[in-house]
Every structure is written in structure tokens, then in C-alpha cells.
PDB file of C-alpha atoms in Angstrom:
ATOM      1  CA  GLU U 199      72.760 108.399 113.314  1.00 95.00           C
ATOM      2  CA  ILE U 200      74.774 105.559 114.836  1.00 97.00           C
ATOM      3  CA  VAL U 201      75.353 106.261 118.523  1.00 98.00           C
ATOM      4  CA  LEU U 202      78.494 104.687 119.992  1.00 98.00           C
ATOM      5  CA  THR U 203      78.463 103.962 123.722  1.00 98.00           C
ATOM      6  CA  GLN U 204      81.804 103.229 125.351  1.00 98.00           C
ATOM      7  CA  SER U 205      82.278 101.462 128.649  1.00 95.00           C
ATOM      8  CA  PRO U 206      83.528 101.833 131.217  1.00 96.00           C
ATOM      9  CA  GLY U 207      83.859 105.600 131.449  1.00 97.00           C
ATOM     10  CA  THR U 208      87.059 105.245 133.442  1.00 98.00           C
ATOM     11  CA  LEU U 209      89.340 102.235 133.858  1.00 97.00           C
ATOM     12  CA  SER U 210      91.796 102.290 136.776  1.00 97.00           C
ATOM     13  CA  LEU U 211      94.635  99.840 136.221  1.00 97.00           C
ATOM     14  CA  SER U 212      98.309  99.339 137.036  1.00 96.00           C
ATOM     15  CA  PRO U 213     101.150  99.115 134.512  1.00 96.00           C
ATOM     16  CA  GLY U 214     101.491  95.548 133.272  1.00 97.00           C
ATOM     17  CA  GLU U 215      97.788  94.798 133.607  1.00 97.00           C
ATOM     18  CA  ARG U 216      95.437  94.039 130.745  1.00 97.00           C
ATOM     19  CA  ALA U 217      92.860  96.611 129.648  1.00 98.00           C
ATOM     20  CA  THR U 218      89.608  95.769 127.886  1.00 98.00           C
ATOM     21  CA  LEU U 219      87.524  98.621 126.453  1.00 98.00           C
ATOM     22  CA  SER U 220      84.060  98.208 124.974  1.00 98.00           C
ATOM     23  CA  CYS U 221      82.242 100.105 122.244  1.00 98.00           C
ATOM     24  CA  ARG U 222      78.611  99.311 121.507  1.00 98.00           C
ATOM     25  CA  ALA U 223      76.812 100.721 118.464  1.00 98.00           C
ATOM     26  CA  SER U 224      73.100 101.542 118.289  1.00 98.00           C
ATOM     27  CA  GLN U 225      72.978  99.982 114.807  1.00 97.00           C
ATOM     28  CA  SER U 226      75.173  97.536 112.969  1.00 97.00           C
ATOM     29  CA  VAL U 227      78.467  99.020 111.737  1.00 96.00           C
ATOM     30  CA  THR U 228      78.724  97.654 108.219  1.00 89.00           C
ATOM     31  CA  ARG U 229      81.989  96.468 106.689  1.00 88.00           C
ATOM     32  CA  GLU U 230      83.494  96.698 110.211  1.00 90.00           C
ATOM     33  CA  TYR U 231      84.283 100.351 109.544  1.00 95.00           C
ATOM     34  CA  LEU U 232      85.159 100.883 113.205  1.00 97.00           C
ATOM     35  CA  ALA U 233      88.343 102.580 114.409  1.00 98.00           C
ATOM     36  CA  TRP U 234      89.997 103.242 117.756  1.00 98.00           C
ATOM     37  CA  PHE U 235      91.968 106.353 118.646  1.00 98.00           C
ATOM     38  CA  GLN U 236      94.204 107.214 121.578  1.00 98.00           C
ATOM     39  CA  GLN U 237      94.356 110.799 122.811  1.00 98.00           C
ATOM     40  CA  LYS U 238      96.676 112.291 125.400  1.00 97.00           C
ATOM     41  CA  PRO U 239      96.161 115.728 126.974  1.00 95.00           C
ATOM     42  CA  GLY U 240      96.929 118.562 124.584  1.00 95.00           C
ATOM     43  CA  GLN U 241      97.502 116.204 121.659  1.00 97.00           C
ATOM     44  CA  ALA U 242      95.597 115.211 118.564  1.00 98.00           C
ATOM     45  CA  PRO U 243      94.035 111.759 118.438  1.00 98.00           C
ATOM     46  CA  ARG U 244      96.266 108.938 117.190  1.00 98.00           C
ATOM     47  CA  LEU U 245      94.863 106.140 115.055  1.00 98.00           C
ATOM     48  CA  LEU U 246      95.407 102.733 116.663  1.00 98.00           C
ATOM     49  CA  ILE U 247      92.989 100.354 114.931  1.00 97.00           C
ATOM     50  CA  PHE U 248      90.931 100.553 111.730  1.00 97.00           C
ATOM     51  CA  GLY U 249      88.563  98.094 110.123  1.00 95.00           C
ATOM     52  CA  ALA U 250      87.784  96.838 113.641  1.00 96.00           C
ATOM     53  CA  SER U 251      90.950  94.740 113.911  1.00 96.00           C
ATOM     54  CA  SER U 252      93.775  96.110 111.734  1.00 96.00           C
ATOM     55  CA  ARG U 253      96.594  97.892 113.528  1.00 97.00           C
ATOM     56  CA  ALA U 254      97.681 101.201 112.056  1.00 96.00           C
ATOM     57  CA  THR U 255     101.283 101.720 111.014  1.00 94.00           C
ATOM     58  CA  GLY U 256     103.689 101.740 113.924  1.00 96.00           C
ATOM     59  CA  ILE U 257     101.180 100.591 116.543  1.00 97.00           C
ATOM     60  CA  PRO U 258     102.604  97.999 118.970  1.00 97.00           C
ATOM     61  CA  ASP U 259     101.105  94.536 118.904  1.00 96.00           C
ATOM     62  CA  ARG U 260      99.962  94.847 122.524  1.00 98.00           C
ATOM     63  CA  PHE U 261      97.006  96.750 121.032  1.00 98.00           C
ATOM     64  CA  SER U 262      94.335  94.592 119.414  1.00 98.00           C
ATOM     65  CA  GLY U 263      90.823  95.195 118.155  1.00 98.00           C
ATOM     66  CA  SER U 264      87.975  92.794 117.664  1.00 97.00           C
ATOM     67  CA  GLY U 265      84.248  92.634 117.105  1.00 97.00           C
ATOM     68  CA  SER U 266      81.609  93.022 114.467  1.00 96.00           C
ATOM     69  CA  GLY U 267      78.047  94.218 114.048  1.00 96.00           C
ATOM     70  CA  THR U 268      77.274  96.281 117.142  1.00 97.00           C
ATOM     71  CA  ASP U 269      79.891  95.127 119.655  1.00 98.00           C
ATOM     72  CA  PHE U 270      83.564  96.001 119.450  1.00 98.00           C
ATOM     73  CA  THR U 271      86.503  95.704 121.825  1.00 98.00           C
ATOM     74  CA  LEU U 272      89.937  97.256 122.169  1.00 98.00           C
ATOM     75  CA  ALA U 273      92.378  95.263 124.262  1.00 98.00           C
ATOM     76  CA  ILE U 274      95.760  96.352 125.561  1.00 98.00           C
ATOM     77  CA  SER U 275      97.588  93.210 126.651  1.00 95.00           C
ATOM     78  CA  ARG U 276     100.046  94.762 129.105  1.00 95.00           C
ATOM     79  CA  LEU U 277      99.749  98.420 129.934  1.00 97.00           C
ATOM     80  CA  GLU U 278     102.857 100.518 129.477  1.00 97.00           C
ATOM     81  CA  PRO U 279     103.190 103.926 131.216  1.00 96.00           C
ATOM     82  CA  GLU U 280     102.601 105.710 127.889  1.00 97.00           C
ATOM     83  CA  ASP U 281      99.257 103.906 127.369  1.00 97.00           C
ATOM     84  CA  PHE U 282      97.425 105.875 130.062  1.00 97.00           C
ATOM     85  CA  ALA U 283      95.180 108.127 127.985  1.00 97.00           C
ATOM     86  CA  VAL U 284      91.648 108.530 126.668  1.00 98.00           C
ATOM     87  CA  TYR U 285      90.465 106.113 123.983  1.00 98.00           C
ATOM     88  CA  TYR U 286      87.716 106.805 121.460  1.00 98.00           C
ATOM     89  CA  CYS U 287      85.922 104.458 119.100  1.00 98.00           C
ATOM     90  CA  HIS U 288      84.724 105.853 115.773  1.00 98.00           C
ATOM     91  CA  GLN U 289      82.430 104.507 113.079  1.00 97.00           C
ATOM     92  CA  TYR U 290      82.852 105.642 109.486  1.00 96.00           C
ATOM     93  CA  ALA U 291      80.365 103.301 107.871  1.00 94.00           C
ATOM     94  CA  SER U 292      77.310 105.528 107.994  1.00 93.00           C
ATOM     95  CA  SER U 293      76.863 109.289 107.797  1.00 92.00           C
ATOM     96  CA  PRO U 294      77.166 111.139 110.040  1.00 96.00           C
ATOM     97  CA  TRP U 295      80.401 109.496 111.092  1.00 96.00           C
ATOM     98  CA  THR U 296      80.363 109.396 114.879  1.00 97.00           C
ATOM     99  CA  PHE U 297      82.646 108.952 117.869  1.00 98.00           C
ATOM    100  CA  GLY U 298      82.050 107.420 121.248  1.00 98.00           C
ATOM    101  CA  GLN U 299      82.267 109.525 124.381  1.00 98.00           C
ATOM    102  CA  GLY U 300      85.634 108.038 125.352  1.00 98.00           C
ATOM    103  CA  THR U 301      87.126 105.741 127.982  1.00 98.00           C
ATOM    104  CA  LYS U 302      89.827 107.131 130.224  1.00 98.00           C
ATOM    105  CA  VAL U 303      92.508 104.629 131.225  1.00 98.00           C
ATOM    106  CA  GLU U 304      94.134 105.955 134.382  1.00 97.00           C
ATOM    107  CA  ILE U 305      96.878 104.728 136.653  1.00 94.00           C
ATOM    108  CA  LYS U 306      95.564 102.947 139.718  1.00 91.00           C
TER     109      LYS U 306
ATOM    110  CA  GLN G  71     106.767 112.839 105.926  1.00 94.00           C
ATOM    111  CA  ILE G  72     103.085 113.732 105.936  1.00 95.00           C
ATOM    112  CA  THR G  73     101.979 116.699 108.014  1.00 97.00           C
ATOM    113  CA  LEU G  74      98.811 118.751 108.302  1.00 98.00           C
ATOM    114  CA  LYS G  75      98.555 122.151 109.923  1.00 98.00           C
ATOM    115  CA  GLU G  76      95.458 124.168 110.766  1.00 98.00           C
ATOM    116  CA  SER G  77      95.413 127.934 110.663  1.00 98.00           C
ATOM    117  CA  GLY G  78      92.818 130.592 111.277  1.00 96.00           C
ATOM    118  CA  PRO G  79      91.411 132.890 113.950  1.00 97.00           C
ATOM    119  CA  THR G  80      91.517 131.912 117.600  1.00 97.00           C
ATOM    120  CA  LEU G  81      88.599 134.171 118.495  1.00 98.00           C
ATOM    121  CA  VAL G  82      85.380 134.844 116.610  1.00 98.00           C
ATOM    122  CA  LYS G  83      82.267 136.721 117.643  1.00 98.00           C
ATOM    123  CA  PRO G  84      78.805 135.184 117.772  1.00 97.00           C
ATOM    124  CA  THR G  85      77.041 135.191 114.375  1.00 97.00           C
ATOM    125  CA  GLN G  86      80.358 135.555 112.525  1.00 98.00           C
ATOM    126  CA  THR G  87      81.694 133.060 109.984  1.00 98.00           C
ATOM    127  CA  LEU G  88      84.694 130.921 110.881  1.00 98.00           C
ATOM    128  CA  THR G  89      87.213 130.143 108.131  1.00 98.00           C
ATOM    129  CA  LEU G  90      89.971 127.617 108.798  1.00 98.00           C
ATOM    130  CA  THR G  91      92.695 126.407 106.471  1.00 98.00           C
ATOM    131  CA  CYS G  92      94.436 123.041 106.516  1.00 98.00           C
ATOM    132  CA  THR G  93      97.821 123.027 104.770  1.00 98.00           C
ATOM    133  CA  LEU G  94      99.142 119.621 103.758  1.00 97.00           C
ATOM    134  CA  SER G  95     102.752 118.641 103.279  1.00 97.00           C
ATOM    135  CA  GLY G  96     104.076 115.343 101.962  1.00 96.00           C
ATOM    136  CA  VAL G  97     100.793 114.465 100.273  1.00 94.00           C
ATOM    137  CA  SER G  98      98.743 116.153  97.596  1.00 95.00           C
ATOM    138  CA  VAL G  99      95.057 116.963  98.039  1.00 96.00           C
ATOM    139  CA  THR G 100      94.632 115.715  94.455  1.00 95.00           C
ATOM    140  CA  SER G 101      96.303 112.331  94.967  1.00 94.00           C
ATOM    141  CA  SER G 102      93.929 109.511  94.147  1.00 95.00           C
ATOM    142  CA  GLY G 103      92.098 108.262  97.208  1.00 95.00           C
ATOM    143  CA  VAL G 104      93.054 111.135  99.512  1.00 96.00           C
ATOM    144  CA  GLY G 105      90.395 112.698 101.706  1.00 96.00           C
ATOM    145  CA  VAL G 106      90.767 115.546 104.213  1.00 97.00           C
ATOM    146  CA  GLY G 107      88.270 115.934 106.991  1.00 97.00           C
ATOM    147  CA  TRP G 108      87.508 118.353 109.793  1.00 98.00           C
ATOM    148  CA  ILE G 109      86.756 117.153 113.317  1.00 98.00           C
ATOM    149  CA  ARG G 110      86.174 119.280 116.395  1.00 98.00           C
ATOM    150  CA  GLN G 111      86.384 118.742 120.138  1.00 98.00           C
ATOM    151  CA  PRO G 112      84.838 121.099 122.712  1.00 98.00           C
ATOM    152  CA  PRO G 113      86.968 121.483 125.849  1.00 97.00           C
ATOM    153  CA  GLY G 114      86.782 118.302 127.910  1.00 95.00           C
ATOM    154  CA  LYS G 115      84.336 116.651 125.526  1.00 96.00           C
ATOM    155  CA  ALA G 116      84.294 114.063 122.776  1.00 96.00           C
ATOM    156  CA  LEU G 117      85.153 114.352 119.103  1.00 97.00           C
ATOM    157  CA  GLU G 118      82.622 115.344 116.436  1.00 98.00           C
ATOM    158  CA  TRP G 119      83.085 114.828 112.705  1.00 98.00           C
ATOM    159  CA  LEU G 120      82.109 117.858 110.615  1.00 98.00           C
ATOM    160  CA  ALA G 121      83.028 117.517 106.941  1.00 98.00           C
ATOM    161  CA  LEU G 122      85.260 115.734 104.438  1.00 97.00           C
ATOM    162  CA  ILE G 123      86.468 116.400 100.904  1.00 97.00           C
ATOM    163  CA  TYR G 124      88.029 113.838  98.595  1.00 96.00           C
ATOM    164  CA  TRP G 125      90.643 114.165  95.877  1.00 96.00           C
ATOM    165  CA  ASP G 126      87.918 114.098  93.220  1.00 96.00           C
ATOM    166  CA  ASP G 127      86.017 116.943  94.936  1.00 96.00           C
ATOM    167  CA  ASP G 128      83.390 114.626  96.408  1.00 96.00           C
ATOM    168  CA  LYS G 129      82.187 116.352  99.593  1.00 97.00           C
ATOM    169  CA  ARG G 130      80.521 114.938 102.690  1.00 96.00           C
ATOM    170  CA  TYR G 131      78.950 116.904 105.526  1.00 97.00           C
ATOM    171  CA  ASN G 132      77.565 116.102 108.931  1.00 97.00           C
ATOM    172  CA  PRO G 133      73.847 116.371 108.119  1.00 96.00           C
ATOM    173  CA  PHE G 134      73.079 117.985 111.485  1.00 96.00           C
ATOM    174  CA  LEU G 135      75.357 120.915 110.636  1.00 97.00           C
ATOM    175  CA  LYS G 136      75.293 120.823 106.841  1.00 96.00           C
ATOM    176  CA  SER G 137      73.458 124.131 106.392  1.00 97.00           C
ATOM    177  CA  ARG G 138      76.319 125.958 108.117  1.00 98.00           C
ATOM    178  CA  LEU G 139      79.319 124.180 106.590  1.00 98.00           C
ATOM    179  CA  THR G 140      81.370 124.503 103.404  1.00 98.00           C
ATOM    180  CA  ILE G 141      84.530 122.598 102.497  1.00 98.00           C
ATOM    181  CA  THR G 142      86.687 123.296  99.444  1.00 98.00           C
ATOM    182  CA  LYS G 143      90.163 122.604  98.080  1.00 97.00           C
ATOM    183  CA  ASP G 144      92.808 125.034  96.877  1.00 96.00           C
ATOM    184  CA  THR G 145      94.949 122.752  94.755  1.00 95.00           C
ATOM    185  CA  SER G 146      97.480 125.469  93.921  1.00 96.00           C
ATOM    186  CA  LYS G 147      98.323 125.817  97.622  1.00 97.00           C
ATOM    187  CA  ASN G 148      97.655 122.179  98.588  1.00 97.00           C
ATOM    188  CA  GLN G 149      95.141 123.362 101.138  1.00 98.00           C
ATOM    189  CA  VAL G 150      91.638 122.509 102.319  1.00 98.00           C
ATOM    190  CA  VAL G 151      89.441 125.412 103.421  1.00 98.00           C
ATOM    191  CA  PHE G 152      86.592 124.957 105.901  1.00 98.00           C
ATOM    192  CA  THR G 153      83.925 127.498 106.773  1.00 98.00           C
ATOM    193  CA  MET G 154      81.217 127.440 109.419  1.00 98.00           C
ATOM    194  CA  THR G 155      78.623 130.197 109.467  1.00 98.00           C
ATOM    195  CA  ASN G 156      76.637 131.748 112.304  1.00 97.00           C
ATOM    196  CA  MET G 157      79.101 130.815 115.036  1.00 98.00           C
ATOM    197  CA  ASP G 158      77.781 130.422 118.584  1.00 98.00           C
ATOM    198  CA  PRO G 159      79.565 130.021 121.941  1.00 97.00           C
ATOM    199  CA  VAL G 160      78.688 126.291 121.854  1.00 97.00           C
ATOM    200  CA  ASP G 161      80.951 126.033 118.783  1.00 98.00           C
ATOM    201  CA  THR G 162      83.969 126.798 120.966  1.00 98.00           C
ATOM    202  CA  ALA G 163      86.293 123.864 120.377  1.00 98.00           C
ATOM    203  CA  THR G 164      89.620 122.639 119.098  1.00 98.00           C
ATOM    204  CA  TYR G 165      89.249 122.109 115.364  1.00 98.00           C
ATOM    205  CA  TYR G 166      91.378 119.425 113.731  1.00 98.00           C
ATOM    206  CA  CYS G 167      91.976 118.536 110.113  1.00 98.00           C
ATOM    207  CA  ALA G 168      92.914 114.960 109.331  1.00 98.00           C
ATOM    208  CA  ARG G 169      93.671 112.776 106.337  1.00 97.00           C
ATOM    209  CA  ARG G 170      92.135 109.528 105.355  1.00 95.00           C
ATOM    210  CA  ILE G 171      92.471 107.274 102.336  1.00 93.00           C
ATOM    211  CA  VAL G 172      89.417 105.828 100.629  1.00 91.00           C
ATOM    212  CA  GLY G 173      88.835 102.284 101.786  1.00 84.00           C
ATOM    213  CA  SER G 174      88.754 100.617 105.141  1.00 80.00           C
ATOM    214  CA  THR G 175      91.196 102.903 106.920  1.00 88.00           C
ATOM    215  CA  SER G 176      90.292 105.905 109.027  1.00 91.00           C
ATOM    216  CA  PHE G 177      91.929 109.251 109.804  1.00 96.00           C
ATOM    217  CA  ASP G 178      95.604 108.343 109.977  1.00 96.00           C
ATOM    218  CA  TYR G 179      97.313 111.745 109.986  1.00 97.00           C
ATOM    219  CA  TRP G 180      96.080 114.667 112.072  1.00 98.00           C
ATOM    220  CA  GLY G 181      96.995 118.301 112.453  1.00 98.00           C
ATOM    221  CA  GLN G 182      97.857 119.623 115.898  1.00 97.00           C
ATOM    222  CA  GLY G 183      94.478 121.328 116.147  1.00 98.00           C
ATOM    223  CA  THR G 184      93.524 124.942 116.654  1.00 98.00           C
ATOM    224  CA  LEU G 185      91.408 126.216 119.534  1.00 98.00           C
ATOM    225  CA  VAL G 186      88.633 128.526 118.384  1.00 98.00           C
ATOM    226  CA  THR G 187      86.765 130.508 121.028  1.00 98.00           C
ATOM    227  CA  VAL G 188      83.400 132.080 120.236  1.00 98.00           C
ATOM    228  CA  SER G 189      82.786 135.070 122.440  1.00 97.00           C
ATOM    229  CA  SER G 190      81.677 138.660 122.167  1.00 95.00           C
TER     230      SER G 190
END
């Protein structure tokens, strides 16, 4: 099983600041089958990034993904009020597909 | 417009079998490349992938739970049916169904989720 470890657990930032979220895998994620989801309270997750760096349909370009192998990053260039949420990374390269434990981006 | 909607019981007793249905609209469960998965999330915790079925009836299960899980399609109703046996209070969670397309993309459309509580 590929274990995904996200850091930090909580990120306290102000609107307009840049956010950098990390996801580290216990084994290499082949084919860069790594996705990022955003989840707000009471809502289903929303796909932001797939294939490590491809933005999903309708996702603003302030969201970007990068990385390969075991180290992946989600960056939000300038935080908007609606970006404060929990973010999960997810690997779908190897069964069982797994999720990280989440990073909460909160308003400072 | 693609939508998915989960339905099923909100409360089940320990040892009972949970059956949930995912009804799709705007996309067929038999369309080439379409997969429908089930993911759950205990209150305040992270997401856990459970099972997935593809348009060609290829099925994938989380190996840690495989003995308890079954996923099938009802093509006449455009639905995916998920069952989990021997429910326990630790299985209390919001259960989501979600669509993905074969290839590099991930779950791009999600249902709203349904909270299932396991309690006697």
C-alpha cells in the first residue's frame, strides 16, 4: 500500500498569500497518477489536479501541481477567500488507491 | 450535465449488510471508459477508496476490505450498486460515489454523499 503523507497539517495564511502544500509517497507513484482534491465542510471533494500537474476542467490557473516519483506539491499562487478548505492528495497508480490525511488551509 | 446521487439507509445495525445505490444522470454506466467508484469518509477523518467498476464490468476492490465488498451495475437503471457486509460502528461514514474515466484523470464528478451510521 502506498502511504501518502501530507504536510503541513494546517496552514494559516492570509488572502492574497501563496500556499504550498506537500504530499510525500512511501513508494514511487508511477505514471504521475497523483491527484489533488479540495473539500469544504459538508461538501463532496472537488477535483483540482490530476496526473500530478493537469488542471481539471474549470479550475482557476492560480492552482498548480508539480512533482514526480515520491514528492508532489500543490501551489495556490494567491489565496482567494473561497480557497480556505481542506486539501487531499490521492494516488491512483497502485491498488489500493489511497488518500493523504489532508492539509487544512485556514485564514490567519 | 453529469450528476451522481447516492441513496440507501442512513442507519444500519452492527453485523447487517449495507446496500447503497448510485444513480447516474448525463452519462451512461456502459459508456466506453467510464468507471464509478465508492469512497467513504468517517466524520472528521480522511477519505478511503473502497471499490470501482468499469463500463466493461471490470471490478476493483480495496484489498483490505475485499472480502466484505461487492460492486455491480444495473444498466437498465443506469445505476451502480455497492454492498458491504458485516457492518461495524467503525464503518460509520459518509459514503460517496464518483466517476472517473480510464486514463490519467481521477474522480471528476462526485455525488453529494450519504451519511451511514452503524449503531444498535
